[in-house]
C-alpha cells in the first residue's frame, strides 16, 4: 500500500484557511499611482466579505522613511519580497488601474505561476490576453 505524499506548504496553508473558515483573501496589485483606486477597491472587496491585503507604502510620495536614496532602494527590495508573500497568502489577485508597469507585470506572472486567479479593473491591460495589431501576443 503506497504511503500518502506529504502536503506541500501551499497545501497546508490552503487546508488551514479552510479549517479556520477564513473568507477569501484578495491581494491588490498595481502601480502606486493608483493608491486612491486601491483604497476604493479595498472598501468594495471588504464589504463583499473578503480579506484584503495591499501595498502599504507609496515610495513615490515623500516620507522620512525613504528619503535616503540608498535606504529607499533597500526598502523597495524588502517591500517587493513582502508583496510576493502577500500574493502567496492570497486566494486571488486584483490588479488595479489602466497601466501595468514592470513590477506589476512581474507580480501578475508570479501569481499565475502559483495558480492564483487574477482579476483586473481594466481587463484590456492583462498582459496575457492583450494582443498587438498583428495578432501576436505582446510581452
Short mmCIF file of N, CA, C and O in Angstrom, two decimals:
data_model
loop_
_atom_site.label_atom_id
_atom_site.label_comp_id
_atom_site.label_asym_id
_atom_site.label_seq_id
_atom_site.Cartn_x
_atom_site.Cartn_y
_atom_site.Cartn_z
N UNK A 1 0.85 -1.18 0.00
CA UNK A 1 0.00 0.00 0.00
C UNK A 1 0.89 1.24 0.00
O UNK A 1 1.71 1.41 0.89
N UNK A 2 0.72 2.11 -1.01
CA UNK A 2 1.59 3.29 -1.08
C UNK A 2 1.25 4.28 0.03
O UNK A 2 0.10 4.43 0.43
N UNK A 3 2.29 4.93 0.52
CA UNK A 3 2.07 5.93 1.58
C UNK A 3 1.64 7.26 0.95
O UNK A 3 1.99 7.57 -0.18
N UNK A 4 0.87 8.02 1.68
CA UNK A 4 0.39 9.31 1.20
C UNK A 4 1.56 10.29 1.09
O UNK A 4 2.45 10.30 1.94
N UNK A 5 1.53 11.08 0.03
CA UNK A 5 2.55 12.11 -0.14
C UNK A 5 2.31 13.20 0.90
O UNK A 5 1.17 13.58 1.16
N UNK A 6 3.39 13.71 1.49
CA UNK A 6 3.20 14.82 2.44
C UNK A 6 2.68 16.06 1.72
O UNK A 6 2.96 16.26 0.53
N UNK A 7 1.91 16.84 2.43
CA UNK A 7 1.37 18.07 1.86
C UNK A 7 2.48 19.09 1.67
O UNK A 7 3.40 19.20 2.48
N UNK A 8 2.37 19.86 0.58
CA UNK A 8 3.29 20.98 0.36
C UNK A 8 2.93 22.10 1.33
O UNK A 8 1.80 22.13 1.86
N UNK A 9 3.83 23.04 1.56
CA UNK A 9 3.46 24.19 2.41
C UNK A 9 2.22 24.92 1.90
O UNK A 9 1.38 25.35 2.69
N UNK A 10 2.10 25.05 0.58
CA UNK A 10 0.93 25.73 0.00
C UNK A 10 -0.36 24.97 0.31
O UNK A 10 -1.38 25.56 0.62
N UNK A 11 -0.28 23.63 0.22
CA UNK A 11 -1.46 22.81 0.52
C UNK A 11 -1.80 22.89 2.00
O UNK A 11 -2.98 22.94 2.37
N UNK A 12 -0.79 22.92 2.86
CA UNK A 12 -1.03 23.06 4.30
C UNK A 12 -1.70 24.40 4.60
O UNK A 12 -2.63 24.47 5.42
N UNK A 13 -1.24 25.47 3.94
CA UNK A 13 -1.84 26.79 4.16
C UNK A 13 -3.29 26.80 3.70
O UNK A 13 -4.17 27.27 4.42
N UNK A 14 -3.55 26.27 2.51
CA UNK A 14 -4.93 26.23 2.00
C UNK A 14 -5.82 25.41 2.93
O UNK A 14 -6.96 25.81 3.22
N UNK A 15 -5.31 24.29 3.42
CA UNK A 15 -6.08 23.45 4.34
C UNK A 15 -6.36 24.19 5.65
O UNK A 15 -7.48 24.16 6.17
N UNK A 16 -5.35 24.89 6.18
CA UNK A 16 -5.53 25.64 7.43
C UNK A 16 -6.56 26.75 7.24
O UNK A 16 -7.42 26.96 8.11
N UNK A 17 -6.53 27.44 6.10
CA UNK A 17 -7.51 28.50 5.85
C UNK A 17 -8.92 27.93 5.78
O UNK A 17 -9.86 28.52 6.30
N UNK A 18 -9.05 26.73 5.15
CA UNK A 18 -10.37 26.07 5.10
C UNK A 18 -10.83 25.68 6.50
O UNK A 18 -11.98 25.92 6.88
N UNK A 19 -9.93 25.07 7.28
CA UNK A 19 -10.30 24.64 8.64
C UNK A 19 -10.68 25.82 9.52
O UNK A 19 -11.56 25.69 10.38
N UNK A 20 -10.03 26.95 9.32
CA UNK A 20 -10.34 28.14 10.10
C UNK A 20 -11.59 28.86 9.60
O UNK A 20 -12.07 29.78 10.25
N UNK A 21 -12.07 28.47 8.43
CA UNK A 21 -13.24 29.12 7.87
C UNK A 21 -12.98 30.55 7.46
O UNK A 21 -13.88 31.39 7.53
N UNK A 22 -11.75 30.82 7.02
CA UNK A 22 -11.41 32.19 6.64
C UNK A 22 -12.10 32.58 5.34
O UNK A 22 -12.22 31.77 4.42
N UNK A 23 -12.54 33.83 5.26
CA UNK A 23 -13.07 34.31 3.98
C UNK A 23 -11.97 34.33 2.93
O UNK A 23 -10.78 34.26 3.25
N UNK A 24 -12.37 34.47 1.70
CA UNK A 24 -11.43 34.57 0.59
C UNK A 24 -10.49 35.76 0.84
O UNK A 24 -10.93 36.82 1.29
N UNK A 25 -9.20 35.57 0.54
CA UNK A 25 -8.20 36.63 0.71
C UNK A 25 -7.82 37.15 -0.67
O UNK A 25 -7.45 36.38 -1.56
N UNK A 26 -7.94 38.47 -0.84
CA UNK A 26 -7.62 39.13 -2.10
C UNK A 26 -6.42 40.03 -1.88
O UNK A 26 -6.40 40.82 -0.92
N UNK A 27 -5.42 39.93 -2.75
CA UNK A 27 -4.29 40.86 -2.70
C UNK A 27 -4.46 41.84 -3.86
O UNK A 27 -4.77 41.44 -4.98
N UNK A 28 -4.31 43.10 -3.54
CA UNK A 28 -4.41 44.15 -4.55
C UNK A 28 -3.01 44.45 -5.06
O UNK A 28 -2.08 44.64 -4.29
N UNK A 29 -2.89 44.47 -6.38
CA UNK A 29 -1.63 44.79 -7.04
C UNK A 29 -1.87 45.96 -8.00
O UNK A 29 -2.99 46.18 -8.45
N UNK A 30 -0.81 46.65 -8.32
CA UNK A 30 -0.88 47.73 -9.30
C UNK A 30 0.11 48.82 -8.96
O UNK A 30 0.73 48.81 -7.90
N UNK A 31 0.23 49.75 -9.87
CA UNK A 31 1.11 50.89 -9.67
C UNK A 31 0.63 51.73 -8.49
O UNK A 31 -0.58 51.91 -8.30
N UNK A 32 1.57 52.23 -7.71
CA UNK A 32 1.18 53.07 -6.57
C UNK A 32 0.57 54.40 -7.03
O UNK A 32 0.01 55.11 -6.20
N UNK A 33 0.62 54.69 -8.32
CA UNK A 33 -0.10 55.88 -8.81
C UNK A 33 -1.60 55.71 -8.64
O UNK A 33 -2.36 56.66 -8.73
N UNK A 34 -2.03 54.46 -8.39
CA UNK A 34 -3.46 54.15 -8.22
C UNK A 34 -3.83 53.91 -6.76
O UNK A 34 -4.77 53.17 -6.49
N UNK A 35 -3.11 54.54 -5.82
CA UNK A 35 -3.40 54.31 -4.39
C UNK A 35 -4.84 54.68 -4.04
O UNK A 35 -5.47 53.97 -3.24
N UNK A 36 -5.38 55.73 -4.61
CA UNK A 36 -6.77 56.11 -4.34
C UNK A 36 -7.73 55.02 -4.82
O UNK A 36 -8.66 54.63 -4.11
N UNK A 37 -7.48 54.50 -6.03
CA UNK A 37 -8.30 53.44 -6.58
C UNK A 37 -8.15 52.16 -5.75
O UNK A 37 -9.10 51.39 -5.60
N UNK A 38 -6.93 51.92 -5.22
CA UNK A 38 -6.72 50.74 -4.38
C UNK A 38 -7.54 50.84 -3.10
O UNK A 38 -8.11 49.85 -2.65
N UNK A 39 -7.62 52.04 -2.53
CA UNK A 39 -8.42 52.23 -1.32
C UNK A 39 -9.89 51.96 -1.61
O UNK A 39 -10.59 51.32 -0.81
N UNK A 40 -10.37 52.40 -2.76
CA UNK A 40 -11.77 52.15 -3.15
C UNK A 40 -11.99 50.65 -3.38
O UNK A 40 -13.02 50.10 -2.95
N UNK A 41 -11.05 49.98 -4.03
CA UNK A 41 -11.17 48.54 -4.24
C UNK A 41 -11.15 47.80 -2.91
O UNK A 41 -11.90 46.83 -2.71
N UNK A 42 -10.31 48.24 -1.98
CA UNK A 42 -10.26 47.66 -0.64
C UNK A 42 -11.63 47.75 0.01
O UNK A 42 -12.16 46.77 0.55
N UNK A 43 -12.24 48.91 -0.07
CA UNK A 43 -13.58 49.12 0.50
C UNK A 43 -14.59 48.16 -0.13
O UNK A 43 -15.35 47.48 0.58
N UNK A 44 -14.59 48.07 -1.44
CA UNK A 44 -15.57 47.22 -2.14
C UNK A 44 -15.34 45.74 -1.85
O UNK A 44 -16.30 44.99 -1.63
N UNK A 45 -14.08 45.30 -1.85
CA UNK A 45 -13.78 43.90 -1.57
C UNK A 45 -14.12 43.55 -0.12
O UNK A 45 -14.65 42.48 0.16
N UNK A 46 -13.81 44.47 0.80
CA UNK A 46 -14.10 44.24 2.21
C UNK A 46 -15.60 44.13 2.46
O UNK A 46 -16.06 43.22 3.15
N UNK A 47 -16.37 45.04 1.86
CA UNK A 47 -17.82 44.99 2.06
C UNK A 47 -18.44 43.78 1.37
O UNK A 47 -19.55 43.37 1.73
N UNK A 48 -17.71 43.17 0.42
CA UNK A 48 -18.17 41.93 -0.22
C UNK A 48 -17.78 40.70 0.61
O UNK A 48 -18.04 39.58 0.21
N UNK A 49 -17.12 40.93 1.76
CA UNK A 49 -16.81 39.84 2.66
C UNK A 49 -15.44 39.20 2.46
O UNK A 49 -15.21 38.08 2.92
N UNK A 50 -14.55 39.90 1.78
CA UNK A 50 -13.22 39.35 1.55
C UNK A 50 -12.19 40.03 2.45
O UNK A 50 -12.33 41.21 2.78
N UNK A 51 -11.15 39.30 2.80
CA UNK A 51 -9.99 39.87 3.49
C UNK A 51 -9.11 40.48 2.41
O UNK A 51 -8.84 39.85 1.38
N UNK A 52 -8.65 41.71 2.63
CA UNK A 52 -7.86 42.42 1.63
C UNK A 52 -6.46 42.72 2.16
O UNK A 52 -6.31 43.21 3.29
N UNK A 53 -5.46 42.43 1.34
CA UNK A 53 -4.09 42.87 1.60
C UNK A 53 -3.66 43.67 0.39
O UNK A 53 -4.05 43.37 -0.74
N UNK A 54 -2.89 44.72 0.62
CA UNK A 54 -2.49 45.61 -0.48
C UNK A 54 -1.18 46.29 -0.13
O UNK A 54 -0.70 46.17 1.00
N UNK A 55 -0.62 47.01 -1.10
CA UNK A 55 0.60 47.76 -0.79
C UNK A 55 0.34 48.73 0.36
O UNK A 55 -0.69 49.39 0.41
N UNK A 56 1.30 48.80 1.28
CA UNK A 56 1.15 49.68 2.43
C UNK A 56 1.98 50.94 2.34
O UNK A 56 1.84 51.82 3.17
N UNK A 57 2.84 51.02 1.32
CA UNK A 57 3.72 52.18 1.16
C UNK A 57 3.69 52.66 -0.28
O UNK A 57 3.64 51.85 -1.21
N UNK A 58 3.74 53.95 -0.44
CA UNK A 58 3.88 54.56 -1.75
C UNK A 58 5.22 55.28 -1.78
O UNK A 58 5.35 56.40 -1.30
N UNK A 59 6.23 54.61 -2.31
CA UNK A 59 7.58 55.18 -2.30
C UNK A 59 7.72 56.39 -3.20
O UNK A 59 8.73 57.09 -3.13
N UNK A 60 6.71 56.67 -4.02
CA UNK A 60 6.74 57.86 -4.88
C UNK A 60 6.31 59.11 -4.12
O UNK A 60 6.56 60.22 -4.57
N UNK A 61 5.66 58.92 -2.98
CA UNK A 61 5.27 60.05 -2.13
C UNK A 61 6.35 60.29 -1.09
O UNK A 61 6.86 59.33 -0.49
N UNK A 62 6.71 61.53 -0.85
CA UNK A 62 7.78 61.82 0.10
C UNK A 62 7.46 61.33 1.51
O UNK A 62 6.33 61.44 1.98
N UNK A 63 8.47 60.74 2.15
CA UNK A 63 8.35 60.31 3.54
C UNK A 63 9.75 60.14 4.10
O UNK A 63 10.66 59.71 3.39
N UNK A 64 9.91 60.41 5.39
CA UNK A 64 11.23 60.31 6.01
C UNK A 64 11.79 58.90 5.98
O UNK A 64 13.00 58.70 5.97
N UNK A 65 10.93 57.88 5.95
CA UNK A 65 11.41 56.50 5.96
C UNK A 65 12.16 56.11 4.69
O UNK A 65 12.93 55.16 4.70
N UNK A 66 11.91 56.82 3.60
CA UNK A 66 12.62 56.51 2.35
C UNK A 66 13.19 57.75 1.70
O UNK A 66 13.35 57.83 0.49
N UNK A 67 13.58 58.72 2.52
CA UNK A 67 14.17 59.95 1.99
C UNK A 67 15.61 59.75 1.52
O UNK A 67 16.06 60.44 0.60
N UNK A 68 16.33 58.80 2.11
CA UNK A 68 17.69 58.50 1.67
C UNK A 68 17.62 57.52 0.49
O UNK A 68 17.03 56.45 0.62
N UNK A 69 18.21 57.88 -0.67
CA UNK A 69 18.09 57.03 -1.86
C UNK A 69 18.63 55.60 -1.66
O UNK A 69 18.04 54.64 -2.18
N UNK A 70 19.70 55.44 -0.92
CA UNK A 70 20.25 54.10 -0.69
C UNK A 70 19.28 53.28 0.16
O UNK A 70 18.99 52.12 -0.15
N UNK A 71 18.78 53.89 1.24
CA UNK A 71 17.82 53.20 2.09
C UNK A 71 16.51 52.92 1.33
O UNK A 71 15.88 51.88 1.53
N UNK A 72 16.13 53.84 0.46
CA UNK A 72 14.90 53.67 -0.31
C UNK A 72 15.01 52.46 -1.24
O UNK A 72 14.06 51.69 -1.38
N UNK A 73 16.18 52.28 -1.85
CA UNK A 73 16.35 51.13 -2.74
C UNK A 73 16.30 49.82 -1.97
O UNK A 73 15.69 48.85 -2.41
N UNK A 74 16.93 49.78 -0.80
CA UNK A 74 16.89 48.58 0.04
C UNK A 74 15.46 48.31 0.51
O UNK A 74 15.01 47.16 0.54
N UNK A 75 14.73 49.37 0.84
CA UNK A 75 13.34 49.22 1.27
C UNK A 75 12.49 48.67 0.13
O UNK A 75 11.64 47.80 0.34
N UNK A 76 12.72 49.16 -1.09
CA UNK A 76 11.95 48.67 -2.23
C UNK A 76 12.13 47.17 -2.40
O UNK A 76 11.16 46.44 -2.65
N UNK A 77 13.34 46.68 -2.25
CA UNK A 77 13.60 45.24 -2.36
C UNK A 77 12.82 44.48 -1.29
O UNK A 77 12.17 43.47 -1.57
N UNK A 78 12.85 44.99 -0.05
CA UNK A 78 12.12 44.33 1.05
C UNK A 78 10.61 44.37 0.80
O UNK A 78 9.90 43.38 1.06
N UNK A 79 10.11 45.49 0.31
CA UNK A 79 8.68 45.60 0.04
C UNK A 79 8.25 44.69 -1.11
O UNK A 79 7.14 44.12 -1.06
N UNK A 80 9.10 44.54 -2.12
CA UNK A 80 8.79 43.61 -3.21
C UNK A 80 8.69 42.18 -2.67
O UNK A 80 7.78 41.43 -3.04
N UNK A 81 9.62 41.80 -1.79
CA UNK A 81 9.58 40.47 -1.17
C UNK A 81 8.30 40.31 -0.34
O UNK A 81 7.65 39.27 -0.37
N UNK A 82 7.96 41.35 0.41
CA UNK A 82 6.75 41.32 1.24
C UNK A 82 5.51 41.17 0.37
O UNK A 82 4.59 40.40 0.71
N UNK A 83 5.47 41.87 -0.76
CA UNK A 83 4.29 41.78 -1.61
C UNK A 83 4.17 40.39 -2.24
O UNK A 83 3.05 39.87 -2.38
N UNK A 84 5.29 39.77 -2.59
CA UNK A 84 5.22 38.39 -3.08
C UNK A 84 4.68 37.46 -2.00
O UNK A 84 3.92 36.53 -2.29
N UNK A 85 5.04 37.72 -0.74
CA UNK A 85 4.48 36.93 0.37
C UNK A 85 2.96 37.13 0.46
O UNK A 85 2.21 36.19 0.72
N UNK A 86 2.51 38.35 0.24
CA UNK A 86 1.07 38.63 0.24
C UNK A 86 0.37 37.85 -0.87
O UNK A 86 -0.74 37.33 -0.69
N UNK A 87 1.03 37.77 -2.03
CA UNK A 87 0.47 37.01 -3.15
C UNK A 87 0.38 35.52 -2.79
O UNK A 87 -0.62 34.87 -3.07
N UNK A 88 1.41 34.99 -2.13
CA UNK A 88 1.37 33.58 -1.71
C UNK A 88 0.25 33.34 -0.71
O UNK A 88 -0.39 32.28 -0.71
N UNK A 89 0.00 34.28 0.17
CA UNK A 89 -1.04 34.17 1.18
C UNK A 89 -2.44 34.23 0.56
O UNK A 89 -3.36 33.54 1.01
N UNK A 90 -2.59 35.02 -0.48
CA UNK A 90 -3.91 35.31 -1.04
C UNK A 90 -4.48 34.16 -1.85
O UNK A 90 -3.75 33.29 -2.34
N UNK A 91 -5.80 34.18 -1.99
CA UNK A 91 -6.51 33.23 -2.83
C UNK A 91 -6.67 33.75 -4.26
O UNK A 91 -6.87 32.97 -5.18
N UNK A 92 -6.61 35.06 -4.41
CA UNK A 92 -6.73 35.67 -5.74
C UNK A 92 -6.08 37.05 -5.73
O UNK A 92 -5.81 37.62 -4.68
N UNK A 93 -5.85 37.56 -6.93
CA UNK A 93 -5.19 38.85 -7.13
C UNK A 93 -6.16 39.77 -7.86
O UNK A 93 -6.85 39.35 -8.79
N UNK A 94 -6.20 41.03 -7.42
CA UNK A 94 -6.97 42.05 -8.12
C UNK A 94 -6.00 43.14 -8.55
O UNK A 94 -5.36 43.77 -7.71
N UNK A 95 -5.88 43.32 -9.86
CA UNK A 95 -4.97 44.33 -10.41
C UNK A 95 -5.76 45.60 -10.68
O UNK A 95 -6.77 45.57 -11.39
N UNK A 96 -5.27 46.69 -10.12
CA UNK A 96 -5.95 47.99 -10.20
C UNK A 96 -5.28 48.86 -11.26
O UNK A 96 -4.06 48.92 -11.34
N UNK A 97 -6.11 49.56 -12.03
CA UNK A 97 -5.61 50.59 -12.93
C UNK A 97 -5.52 50.19 -14.39
O UNK A 97 -5.63 49.01 -14.74
N UNK A 98 -5.31 51.22 -15.21
CA UNK A 98 -5.28 51.04 -16.65
C UNK A 98 -3.85 51.05 -17.20
O UNK A 98 -3.63 51.27 -18.38
N UNK A 99 -2.89 50.82 -16.31
CA UNK A 99 -1.48 50.78 -16.69
C UNK A 99 -0.81 49.64 -15.92
O UNK A 99 -1.04 49.47 -14.73
N UNK A 100 0.02 48.88 -16.61
CA UNK A 100 0.78 47.78 -16.00
C UNK A 100 2.26 48.06 -16.24
O UNK A 100 2.72 48.02 -17.38
N UNK A 101 2.99 48.33 -15.17
CA UNK A 101 4.44 48.52 -15.27
C UNK A 101 5.17 47.21 -15.05
O UNK A 101 4.56 46.15 -14.85
N UNK A 102 6.49 47.28 -15.07
CA UNK A 102 7.31 46.08 -14.92
C UNK A 102 7.06 45.35 -13.61
O UNK A 102 6.97 44.12 -13.58
N UNK A 103 6.96 46.08 -12.50
CA UNK A 103 6.76 45.44 -11.20
C UNK A 103 5.42 44.72 -11.15
O UNK A 103 5.34 43.57 -10.71
N UNK A 104 4.37 45.37 -11.61
CA UNK A 104 3.04 44.75 -11.60
C UNK A 104 3.00 43.57 -12.56
O UNK A 104 2.42 42.53 -12.24
N UNK A 105 3.64 43.72 -13.71
CA UNK A 105 3.70 42.61 -14.67
C UNK A 105 4.37 41.39 -14.03
O UNK A 105 3.91 40.25 -14.18
N UNK A 106 5.45 41.62 -13.27
CA UNK A 106 6.15 40.53 -12.58
C UNK A 106 5.26 39.92 -11.50
O UNK A 106 5.25 38.68 -11.32
N UNK A 107 4.48 40.74 -10.80
CA UNK A 107 3.57 40.23 -9.77
C UNK A 107 2.48 39.36 -10.40
O UNK A 107 2.13 38.30 -9.86
N UNK A 108 1.96 39.79 -11.54
CA UNK A 108 0.93 39.01 -12.24
C UNK A 108 1.50 37.66 -12.66
O UNK A 108 0.87 36.61 -12.46
N UNK A 109 2.69 37.68 -13.23
CA UNK A 109 3.34 36.43 -13.66
C UNK A 109 3.58 35.51 -12.46
O UNK A 109 3.35 34.29 -12.54
N UNK A 110 4.02 36.09 -11.35
CA UNK A 110 4.26 35.29 -10.15
C UNK A 110 2.97 34.67 -9.65
O UNK A 110 2.91 33.47 -9.35
N UNK A 111 1.90 35.48 -9.57
CA UNK A 111 0.60 34.97 -9.11
C UNK A 111 0.12 33.84 -10.00
O UNK A 111 -0.34 32.80 -9.51
N UNK A 112 0.24 34.02 -11.29
CA UNK A 112 -0.22 32.98 -12.22
C UNK A 112 0.65 31.73 -12.11
O UNK A 112 0.14 30.62 -12.25
N UNK A 113 1.95 31.90 -11.83
CA UNK A 113 2.82 30.73 -11.67
C UNK A 113 2.41 29.90 -10.45
O UNK A 113 2.67 28.71 -10.39
N UNK A 114 1.75 30.55 -9.48
CA UNK A 114 1.26 29.88 -8.28
C UNK A 114 -0.18 29.35 -8.47
O UNK A 114 -0.73 28.75 -7.55
N UNK A 115 -0.75 29.65 -9.62
CA UNK A 115 -2.12 29.21 -9.88
C UNK A 115 -3.19 30.11 -9.29
O UNK A 115 -4.35 29.71 -9.18
N UNK A 116 -2.80 31.34 -8.91
CA UNK A 116 -3.79 32.27 -8.35
C UNK A 116 -4.60 32.90 -9.48
O UNK A 116 -4.03 33.36 -10.47
N UNK A 117 -5.92 32.95 -9.33
CA UNK A 117 -6.73 33.69 -10.31
C UNK A 117 -6.38 35.18 -10.23
O UNK A 117 -6.10 35.70 -9.14
N UNK A 118 -6.40 35.84 -11.39
CA UNK A 118 -6.08 37.26 -11.46
C UNK A 118 -7.25 37.98 -12.11
O UNK A 118 -7.66 37.64 -13.21
N UNK A 119 -7.78 38.98 -11.40
CA UNK A 119 -8.84 39.85 -11.93
C UNK A 119 -8.24 41.22 -12.21
O UNK A 119 -7.26 41.62 -11.57
N UNK A 120 -8.85 41.96 -13.12
CA UNK A 120 -8.38 43.29 -13.50
C UNK A 120 -9.53 44.28 -13.44
O UNK A 120 -10.64 43.95 -13.90
N UNK A 121 -9.27 45.48 -12.92
CA UNK A 121 -10.29 46.53 -13.03
C UNK A 121 -10.38 47.02 -14.47
O UNK A 121 -11.40 47.53 -14.89
N UNK A 122 -9.30 46.84 -15.22
CA UNK A 122 -9.23 47.20 -16.64
C UNK A 122 -8.69 45.98 -17.39
O UNK A 122 -7.48 45.88 -17.62
N UNK A 123 -9.57 45.02 -17.75
CA UNK A 123 -9.11 43.77 -18.36
C UNK A 123 -8.26 43.96 -19.61
O UNK A 123 -7.46 43.09 -19.95
N UNK A 124 -8.40 45.09 -20.27
CA UNK A 124 -7.64 45.31 -21.50
C UNK A 124 -6.13 45.40 -21.26
O UNK A 124 -5.35 45.27 -22.19
N UNK A 125 -5.70 45.59 -20.01
CA UNK A 125 -4.27 45.66 -19.72
C UNK A 125 -3.67 44.32 -19.34
O UNK A 125 -2.46 44.23 -19.08
N UNK A 126 -4.48 43.26 -19.32
CA UNK A 126 -3.97 41.92 -18.98
C UNK A 126 -2.89 41.54 -19.98
O UNK A 126 -3.15 41.42 -21.17
N UNK A 127 -1.64 41.35 -19.51
CA UNK A 127 -0.55 41.05 -20.44
C UNK A 127 -0.72 39.72 -21.17
O UNK A 127 -0.15 39.53 -22.23
N UNK A 128 -1.51 38.81 -20.64
CA UNK A 128 -1.72 37.52 -21.30
C UNK A 128 -2.74 37.64 -22.42
O UNK A 128 -2.59 37.04 -23.48
N UNK A 129 -3.78 38.42 -22.22
CA UNK A 129 -4.85 38.49 -23.21
C UNK A 129 -4.66 39.63 -24.19
O UNK A 129 -5.33 39.67 -25.21
N UNK A 130 -3.73 40.55 -23.93
CA UNK A 130 -3.54 41.70 -24.81
C UNK A 130 -2.75 41.31 -26.06
O UNK A 130 -1.67 40.78 -25.97
N UNK A 131 -3.31 41.56 -27.20
CA UNK A 131 -2.66 41.24 -28.47
C UNK A 131 -2.25 42.52 -29.19
O UNK A 131 -2.91 43.53 -29.10
N UNK A 132 -1.16 42.44 -29.93
CA UNK A 132 -0.75 43.57 -30.76
C UNK A 132 -1.60 43.61 -32.02
O UNK A 132 -2.37 42.70 -32.30
N UNK A 133 -1.46 44.65 -32.83
CA UNK A 133 -2.26 44.80 -34.03
C UNK A 133 -2.07 43.67 -35.03
O UNK A 133 -2.97 43.36 -35.80
N UNK A 134 -0.90 43.05 -35.04
CA UNK A 134 -0.66 41.95 -35.99
C UNK A 134 -1.10 40.60 -35.46
O UNK A 134 -0.82 39.57 -36.06
N UNK A 135 -1.79 40.59 -34.30
CA UNK A 135 -2.34 39.36 -33.77
C UNK A 135 -1.41 38.59 -32.83
O UNK A 135 -1.82 37.62 -32.24
N UNK A 136 -0.17 39.04 -32.71
CA UNK A 136 0.74 38.36 -31.79
C UNK A 136 0.53 38.90 -30.39
O UNK A 136 0.15 40.05 -30.19
N UNK A 137 0.82 38.05 -29.40
CA UNK A 137 0.69 38.45 -28.01
C UNK A 137 1.83 39.40 -27.65
O UNK A 137 2.98 39.14 -27.94
N UNK A 138 1.50 40.55 -27.04
CA UNK A 138 2.52 41.47 -26.55
C UNK A 138 3.18 40.87 -25.34
O UNK A 138 2.53 40.22 -24.52
N UNK A 139 4.48 41.08 -25.18
CA UNK A 139 5.18 40.60 -23.99
C UNK A 139 5.95 41.72 -23.35
O UNK A 139 6.17 42.73 -23.89
#
